[in-house]
PDB file of C-alpha atoms and ligand atoms in Angstrom:
ATOM      1  CA  MET A 148       0.000   0.000   0.000  1.00  0.00           C
ATOM      2  CA  GLU A 149       1.313   3.464  -0.895  1.00  0.00           C
ATOM      3  CA  GLU A 150       2.454   5.456   2.132  1.00  0.00           C
ATOM      4  CA  GLU A 151       0.221   8.432   2.932  1.00  0.00           C
ATOM      5  CA  ARG A 152       2.075  11.718   2.319  1.00  0.00           C
ATOM      6  CA  LEU A 153       0.578  14.389   4.519  1.00  0.00           C
ATOM      7  CA  ILE A 154       1.178  18.085   3.965  1.00  0.00           C
ATOM      8  CA  PRO A 155       2.370  20.058   7.006  1.00  0.00           C
ATOM      9  CA  LEU A 156      -0.144  22.782   7.843  1.00  0.00           C
ATOM     10  CA  SER A 157       2.645  25.353   8.001  1.00  0.00           C
ATOM     11  CA  ALA A 158       3.247  24.726   4.273  1.00  0.00           C
ATOM     12  CA  LEU A 159      -0.157  26.253   3.504  1.00  0.00           C
ATOM     13  CA  GLN A 160       0.825  29.471   5.263  1.00  0.00           C
ATOM     14  CA  HIS A 161       4.204  29.493   3.500  1.00  0.00           C
ATOM     15  CA  TYR A 162       2.563  28.870   0.113  1.00  0.00           C
ATOM     16  CA  VAL A 163       0.079  31.742   0.398  1.00  0.00           C
ATOM     17  CA  TYR A 164       2.940  33.994   1.562  1.00  0.00           C
ATOM     18  CA  CYS A 165       5.104  32.936  -1.377  1.00  0.00           C
ATOM     19  CA  PRO A 166       5.050  29.651  -3.367  1.00  0.00           C
ATOM     20  CA  ARG A 167       8.823  29.822  -3.798  1.00  0.00           C
ATOM     21  CA  GLN A 168       9.327  30.131  -0.031  1.00  0.00           C
ATOM     22  CA  CYS A 169       7.104  27.080   0.456  1.00  0.00           C
ATOM     23  CA  ALA A 170       9.178  25.057  -2.018  1.00  0.00           C
ATOM     24  CA  LEU A 171      12.507  26.198  -0.563  1.00  0.00           C
ATOM     25  CA  ILE A 172      11.437  25.137   2.934  1.00  0.00           C
ATOM     26  CA  HIS A 173       9.453  21.971   2.234  1.00  0.00           C
ATOM     27  CA  ILE A 174      11.018  20.602  -0.955  1.00  0.00           C
ATOM     28  CA  GLU A 175      14.598  21.857  -0.791  1.00  0.00           C
ATOM     29  CA  ARG A 176      14.646  21.705   3.036  1.00  0.00           C
ATOM     30  CA  PHE A 177      16.123  25.182   3.334  1.00  0.00           C
ATOM     31  CA  TRP A 178      15.551  26.993   6.569  1.00  0.00           C
ATOM     32  CA  ALA A 179      17.126  30.274   7.614  1.00  0.00           C
ATOM     33  CA  GLU A 180      16.665  31.562  11.091  1.00  0.00           C
ATOM     34  CA  ASN A 181      16.443  35.315  11.383  1.00  0.00           C
ATOM     35  CA  TYR A 182      15.284  37.597  14.175  1.00  0.00           C
ATOM     36  CA  TRP A 183      11.615  37.164  13.227  1.00  0.00           C
ATOM     37  CA  THR A 184      11.619  33.368  12.968  1.00  0.00           C
ATOM     38  CA  ALA A 185      13.582  33.085  16.234  1.00  0.00           C
ATOM     39  CA  GLN A 186      11.017  35.285  17.961  1.00  0.00           C
ATOM     40  CA  GLY A 187       8.182  33.186  16.495  1.00  0.00           C
ATOM     41  CA  ARG A 188       9.860  29.966  17.685  1.00  0.00           C
ATOM     42  CA  VAL A 189      10.185  31.266  21.237  1.00  0.00           C
ATOM     43  CA  LEU A 190       6.545  32.363  21.190  1.00  0.00           C
ATOM     44  CA  HIS A 191       5.439  28.880  20.112  1.00  0.00           C
ATOM     45  CA  GLN A 192       7.651  27.236  22.729  1.00  0.00           C
ATOM     46  CA  ARG A 193       5.774  29.214  25.356  1.00  0.00           C
ATOM     47  CA  THR A 194       2.438  27.808  24.225  1.00  0.00           C
ATOM     48  CA  ASP A 195       3.979  24.323  23.864  1.00  0.00           C
ATOM     49  CA  GLU A 196       5.037  24.266  27.511  1.00  0.00           C
ATOM     50  CA  GLY A 197       1.560  24.710  28.916  1.00  0.00           C
ATOM     51  CA  LYS A 198      -0.602  21.826  30.095  1.00  0.00           C
ATOM     52  CA  PRO A 199      -4.390  21.589  29.632  1.00  0.00           C
ATOM     53  CA  GLU A 200      -6.260  23.673  32.154  1.00  0.00           C
ATOM     54  CA  GLN A 201      -9.779  24.826  32.956  1.00  0.00           C
ATOM     55  CA  ARG A 202     -10.682  28.472  33.481  1.00  0.00           C
ATOM     56  CA  ALA A 203     -14.299  29.017  34.553  1.00  0.00           C
ATOM     57  CA  ASN A 204     -16.351  27.258  31.849  1.00  0.00           C
ATOM     58  CA  THR A 205     -13.536  26.971  29.343  1.00  0.00           C
ATOM     59  CA  ARG A 206     -11.180  24.041  28.904  1.00  0.00           C
ATOM     60  CA  ILE A 207      -7.876  25.092  27.336  1.00  0.00           C
ATOM     61  CA  GLU A 208      -5.779  22.520  25.463  1.00  0.00           C
ATOM     62  CA  ARG A 209      -2.320  23.438  24.154  1.00  0.00           C
ATOM     63  CA  SER A 210      -0.188  22.112  21.300  1.00  0.00           C
ATOM     64  CA  VAL A 211      -3.030  20.013  19.943  1.00  0.00           C
ATOM     65  CA  GLU A 212      -1.976  17.607  17.184  1.00  0.00           C
ATOM     66  CA  VAL A 213      -4.397  17.789  14.279  1.00  0.00           C
ATOM     67  CA  ILE A 214      -4.705  15.632  11.183  1.00  0.00           C
ATOM     68  CA  SER A 215      -7.107  15.135   8.289  1.00  0.00           C
ATOM     69  CA  HIS A 216      -6.700  11.973   6.225  1.00  0.00           C
ATOM     70  CA  GLU A 217      -9.465  13.222   3.965  1.00  0.00           C
ATOM     71  CA  LEU A 218      -7.567  16.412   3.103  1.00  0.00           C
ATOM     72  CA  GLY A 219      -4.080  14.955   3.516  1.00  0.00           C
ATOM     73  CA  VAL A 220      -2.784  17.537   6.001  1.00  0.00           C
ATOM     74  CA  GLN A 221      -1.384  17.443   9.516  1.00  0.00           C
ATOM     75  CA  GLY A 222       0.135  19.786  12.073  1.00  0.00           C
ATOM     76  CA  VAL A 223      -0.143  21.242  15.537  1.00  0.00           C
ATOM     77  CA  LEU A 224      -2.607  23.837  16.747  1.00  0.00           C
ATOM     78  CA  ASP A 225      -1.312  26.190  19.440  1.00  0.00           C
ATOM     79  CA  VAL A 226      -4.437  26.422  21.591  1.00  0.00           C
ATOM     80  CA  LEU A 227      -7.913  24.924  21.565  1.00  0.00           C
ATOM     81  CA  GLU A 228     -10.554  26.564  23.743  1.00  0.00           C
ATOM     82  CA  ILE A 229     -13.655  24.505  24.480  1.00  0.00           C
ATOM     83  CA  ASP A 230     -16.659  26.196  26.052  1.00  0.00           C
ATOM     84  CA  LEU A 231     -17.987  23.393  28.269  1.00  0.00           C
ATOM     85  CA  ARG A 232     -21.479  24.882  28.458  1.00  0.00           C
ATOM     86  CA  ASP A 233     -22.303  24.359  24.788  1.00  0.00           C
ATOM     87  CA  MET A 234     -19.139  22.536  23.603  1.00  0.00           C
ATOM     88  CA  THR A 235     -18.156  25.360  21.259  1.00  0.00           C
ATOM     89  CA  PHE A 236     -14.664  24.725  19.879  1.00  0.00           C
ATOM     90  CA  THR A 237     -12.406  27.711  19.192  1.00  0.00           C
ATOM     91  CA  PRO A 238      -8.995  27.040  17.643  1.00  0.00           C
ATOM     92  CA  VAL A 239      -6.448  29.785  18.399  1.00  0.00           C
ATOM     93  CA  GLU A 240      -3.135  30.138  16.562  1.00  0.00           C
ATOM     94  CA  TYR A 241      -0.380  32.394  17.902  1.00  0.00           C
ATOM     95  CA  LYS A 242       1.554  34.562  15.482  1.00  0.00           C
ATOM     96  CA  ARG A 243       4.563  36.746  16.123  1.00  0.00           C
ATOM     97  CA  GLY A 244       3.713  39.799  13.984  1.00  0.00           C
ATOM     98  CA  LYS A 245       0.525  41.675  13.253  1.00  0.00           C
ATOM     99  CA  PRO A 246      -2.551  41.000  11.100  1.00  0.00           C
ATOM    100  CA  LYS A 247      -1.555  40.496   7.467  1.00  0.00           C
ATOM    101  CA  VAL A 248      -3.003  41.762   4.224  1.00  0.00           C
ATOM    102  CA  THR A 249      -3.034  38.306   2.652  1.00  0.00           C
ATOM    103  CA  ASN A 250      -4.991  35.338   3.951  1.00  0.00           C
ATOM    104  CA  CYS A 251      -1.901  33.239   4.723  1.00  0.00           C
ATOM    105  CA  ASP A 252      -2.565  32.969   8.490  1.00  0.00           C
ATOM    106  CA  ARG A 253      -6.330  32.581   8.014  1.00  0.00           C
ATOM    107  CA  VAL A 254      -5.890  29.715   5.544  1.00  0.00           C
ATOM    108  CA  GLN A 255      -3.628  27.817   7.954  1.00  0.00           C
ATOM    109  CA  LEU A 256      -6.091  28.420  10.790  1.00  0.00           C
ATOM    110  CA  CYS A 257      -9.036  27.274   8.665  1.00  0.00           C
ATOM    111  CA  ALA A 258      -7.182  24.056   7.750  1.00  0.00           C
ATOM    112  CA  GLN A 259      -6.555  23.412  11.458  1.00  0.00           C
ATOM    113  CA  ALA A 260     -10.280  23.836  12.109  1.00  0.00           C
ATOM    114  CA  LEU A 261     -11.158  21.482   9.230  1.00  0.00           C
ATOM    115  CA  CYS A 262      -8.887  18.843  10.801  1.00  0.00           C
ATOM    116  CA  LEU A 263     -10.604  19.279  14.168  1.00  0.00           C
ATOM    117  CA  GLU A 264     -14.034  18.990  12.578  1.00  0.00           C
ATOM    118  CA  GLU A 265     -13.030  15.675  11.020  1.00  0.00           C
ATOM    119  CA  MET A 266     -11.309  14.377  14.170  1.00  0.00           C
ATOM    120  CA  ARG A 267     -13.866  15.373  16.782  1.00  0.00           C
ATOM    121  CA  GLY A 268     -17.067  15.394  14.736  1.00  0.00           C
ATOM    122  CA  VAL A 269     -17.895  19.012  15.499  1.00  0.00           C
ATOM    123  CA  LYS A 270     -18.739  22.114  13.459  1.00  0.00           C
ATOM    124  CA  ILE A 271     -16.508  25.117  14.055  1.00  0.00           C
ATOM    125  CA  ASP A 272     -17.884  28.481  12.974  1.00  0.00           C
ATOM    126  CA  ARG A 273     -15.056  30.755  13.990  1.00  0.00           C
ATOM    127  CA  ALA A 274     -11.479  30.686  15.162  1.00  0.00           C
ATOM    128  CA  ALA A 275      -8.917  33.243  16.254  1.00  0.00           C
ATOM    129  CA  LEU A 276      -5.419  34.480  15.523  1.00  0.00           C
ATOM    130  CA  TRP A 277      -3.478  36.051  18.347  1.00  0.00           C
ATOM    131  CA  TYR A 278      -0.799  38.521  17.244  1.00  0.00           C
ATOM    132  CA  TRP A 279       2.036  39.005  19.674  1.00  0.00           C
ATOM    133  CA  GLU A 280       3.404  42.281  18.267  1.00  0.00           C
ATOM    134  CA  VAL A 281       0.111  44.132  18.675  1.00  0.00           C
ATOM    135  CA  ARG A 282      -1.223  41.930  21.515  1.00  0.00           C
ATOM    136  CA  GLN A 283      -4.453  41.555  19.603  1.00  0.00           C
ATOM    137  CA  ARG A 284      -6.892  38.712  18.956  1.00  0.00           C
ATOM    138  CA  GLU A 285      -8.364  38.663  15.449  1.00  0.00           C
ATOM    139  CA  TRP A 286     -11.563  36.692  15.062  1.00  0.00           C
ATOM    140  CA  VAL A 287     -11.819  34.702  11.825  1.00  0.00           C
ATOM    141  CA  GLU A 288     -15.179  33.543  10.487  1.00  0.00           C
ATOM    142  CA  LEU A 289     -14.817  30.138   8.877  1.00  0.00           C
ATOM    143  CA  ASP A 290     -17.240  30.961   6.091  1.00  0.00           C
ATOM    144  CA  ALA A 291     -17.743  29.198   2.766  1.00  0.00           C
ATOM    145  CA  ALA A 292     -15.316  31.520   0.944  1.00  0.00           C
ATOM    146  CA  LEU A 293     -12.434  30.876   3.357  1.00  0.00           C
ATOM    147  CA  ARG A 294     -13.120  27.122   3.374  1.00  0.00           C
ATOM    148  CA  ALA A 295     -13.091  27.050  -0.446  1.00  0.00           C
ATOM    149  CA  GLU A 296      -9.857  29.068  -0.560  1.00  0.00           C
ATOM    150  CA  THR A 297      -8.253  26.711   1.957  1.00  0.00           C
ATOM    151  CA  LEU A 298      -9.188  23.614  -0.058  1.00  0.00           C
ATOM    152  CA  ASP A 299      -7.829  25.296  -3.175  1.00  0.00           C
ATOM    153  CA  VAL A 300      -4.515  26.102  -1.458  1.00  0.00           C
ATOM    154  CA  ILE A 301      -4.239  22.495  -0.233  1.00  0.00           C
ATOM    155  CA  SER A 302      -4.567  21.190  -3.801  1.00  0.00           C
ATOM    156  CA  GLN A 303      -2.063  23.746  -5.085  1.00  0.00           C
ATOM    157  CA  VAL A 304       0.472  22.694  -2.439  1.00  0.00           C
ATOM    158  CA  GLN A 305      -0.171  19.021  -3.264  1.00  0.00           C
ATOM    159  CA  ALA A 306       0.558  19.809  -6.934  1.00  0.00           C
ATOM    160  CA  LEU A 307       3.714  21.716  -5.977  1.00  0.00           C
ATOM    161  CA  PHE A 308       4.989  18.823  -3.837  1.00  0.00           C
ATOM    162  CA  SER A 309       4.231  16.306  -6.596  1.00  0.00           C
ATOM    163  CA  SER A 310       6.102  18.412  -9.158  1.00  0.00           C
ATOM    164  CA  GLN A 311       9.130  18.778  -6.844  1.00  0.00           C
ATOM    165  CA  ARG A 312       9.908  21.999  -8.719  1.00  0.00           C
ATOM    166  CA  THR A 313      10.755  25.271  -7.006  1.00  0.00           C
ATOM    167  CA  PRO A 314       9.022  28.286  -8.611  1.00  0.00           C
ATOM    168  CA  ARG A 315      11.103  31.283  -9.688  1.00  0.00           C
ATOM    169  CA  ALA A 316      11.356  34.333  -7.456  1.00  0.00           C
ATOM    170  CA  VAL A 317       8.872  37.149  -7.883  1.00  0.00           C
ATOM    171  CA  TYR A 318      10.248  40.143  -6.012  1.00  0.00           C
ATOM    172  CA  GLY A 319       7.756  42.098  -3.930  1.00  0.00           C
ATOM    173  CA  LYS A 320       7.158  43.760  -0.557  1.00  0.00           C
ATOM    174  CA  HIS A 321       6.748  40.340   1.050  1.00  0.00           C
ATOM    175  CA  CYS A 322      10.448  39.642   0.360  1.00  0.00           C
ATOM    176  CA  LEU A 323      11.487  42.270   2.910  1.00  0.00           C
ATOM    177  CA  ALA A 324      10.347  40.154   5.860  1.00  0.00           C
ATOM    178  CA  CYS A 325      11.232  36.794   4.317  1.00  0.00           C
ATOM    179  CA  SER A 326      13.659  34.663   6.321  1.00  0.00           C
ATOM    180  CA  LEU A 327      15.080  33.199   3.105  1.00  0.00           C
ATOM    181  CA  ARG A 328      15.833  36.497   1.369  1.00  0.00           C
ATOM    182  CA  ASP A 329      19.625  36.067   1.491  1.00  0.00           C
ATOM    183  CA  GLU A 330      19.470  32.563   0.075  1.00  0.00           C
ATOM    184  CA  CYS A 331      16.777  33.378  -2.480  1.00  0.00           C
ATOM    185  CA  GLN A 332      18.290  36.642  -3.821  1.00  0.00           C
ATOM    186  CA  PRO A 333      14.948  37.572  -5.436  1.00  0.00           C
ATOM    187  CA  LYS A 334      16.157  40.869  -6.937  1.00  0.00           C
ATOM    188  CA  ALA A 335      19.189  39.290  -8.566  1.00  0.00           C
ATOM    189  CA  MET A 336      17.022  36.507 -10.000  1.00  0.00           C
ATOM    190  CA  GLN A 337      14.543  39.008 -11.347  1.00  0.00           C
ATOM    191  CA  GLU A 338      17.312  41.129 -12.924  1.00  0.00           C
ATOM    192  CA  ASP A 339      18.741  37.968 -14.442  1.00  0.00           C
ATOM    193  CA  ARG A 340      15.406  37.213 -16.047  1.00  0.00           C
ATOM    194  CA  VAL A 341      15.123  40.764 -17.424  1.00  0.00           C
ATOM    195  CA  ASP A 342      18.669  40.442 -18.857  1.00  0.00           C
ATOM    196  CA  GLN A 343      17.774  37.128 -20.461  1.00  0.00           C
ATOM    197  CA  TYR A 344      14.610  38.623 -21.920  1.00  0.00           C
ATOM    198  CA  LEU A 345      16.439  41.647 -23.363  1.00  0.00           C
ATOM    199  CA  ARG A 346      19.196  39.454 -24.786  1.00  0.00           C
ATOM    200  CA  GLY A 347      16.516  37.303 -26.420  1.00  0.00           C
ATOM    201  CA  MET A 348      14.958  40.430 -27.991  1.00  0.00           C
ATOM    202  CA  LEU A 349      18.304  41.717 -29.327  1.00  0.00           C
ATOM    203  CA  GLU A 350      19.595  38.437 -30.667  1.00  0.00           C
ATOM    204  CA  PRO A 351      18.804  37.825 -34.334  1.00  0.00           C
TER     205      PRO A 351
HETATM  206  S1  LIG B  29      12.738  36.369  -0.872  1.00  0.00           S
HETATM  207 FE1  LIG B  29      10.757  36.814  -1.835  1.00  0.00          FE
HETATM  208  S2  LIG B  29      10.660  35.470  -3.651  1.00  0.00           S
HETATM  209 FE2  LIG B  29      12.297  34.701  -2.316  1.00  0.00          FE
HETATM  210  S3  LIG B  29      11.320  33.122  -1.085  1.00  0.00           S
HETATM  211 FE3  LIG B  29      11.240  35.010   0.101  1.00  0.00          FE
HETATM  212  S4  LIG B  29       9.277  35.956  -0.379  1.00  0.00           S
HETATM  213 FE4  LIG B  29       9.688  34.391  -1.931  1.00  0.00          FE
END
């Protein structure tokens, strides 16, 4: 029987941020630690150290392993809050920075919720992102649009992993905070492509 190849949930976040970053980390196994990733790691270690606890009517579980065989994804959720009065499940993912323009964090969070729905037979209507830099909780509605986007990203990442090909760099604002900027050299790659294009135009 063919071994099941599950996609790490973090790959979804990396892919929405930048497909090349996703491939460098998960296909080429590149990882560069910079100030931001180190800070994020320490933040996650803090949540990892906690044990389950109960506060008033809420049970709090930490570092919850989640998996969906149906979707082919797996990972760890930072915190799961369960309201014991009505058994409402609220997944919470901790992030180092602040709310982002793209849906990269929301897609990862939605995939975590989809795993929980499959594992625990519940329906989860909303989840939350907690941003350390601004000390702010952002509520995320798990509506049909976000669920569809998440499923789409999962199939795109599956296709990327099957191809085993790293996409070319597309330089943009997102490169400024990318931990792999030194290794990727996105500007140089882009200039190289422009050079190649111009040479192609000038050659007979
Ligand atoms: S530097 Fe830019 S193009 Fe390169 S991996 Fe990072 S975000 Fe992607």
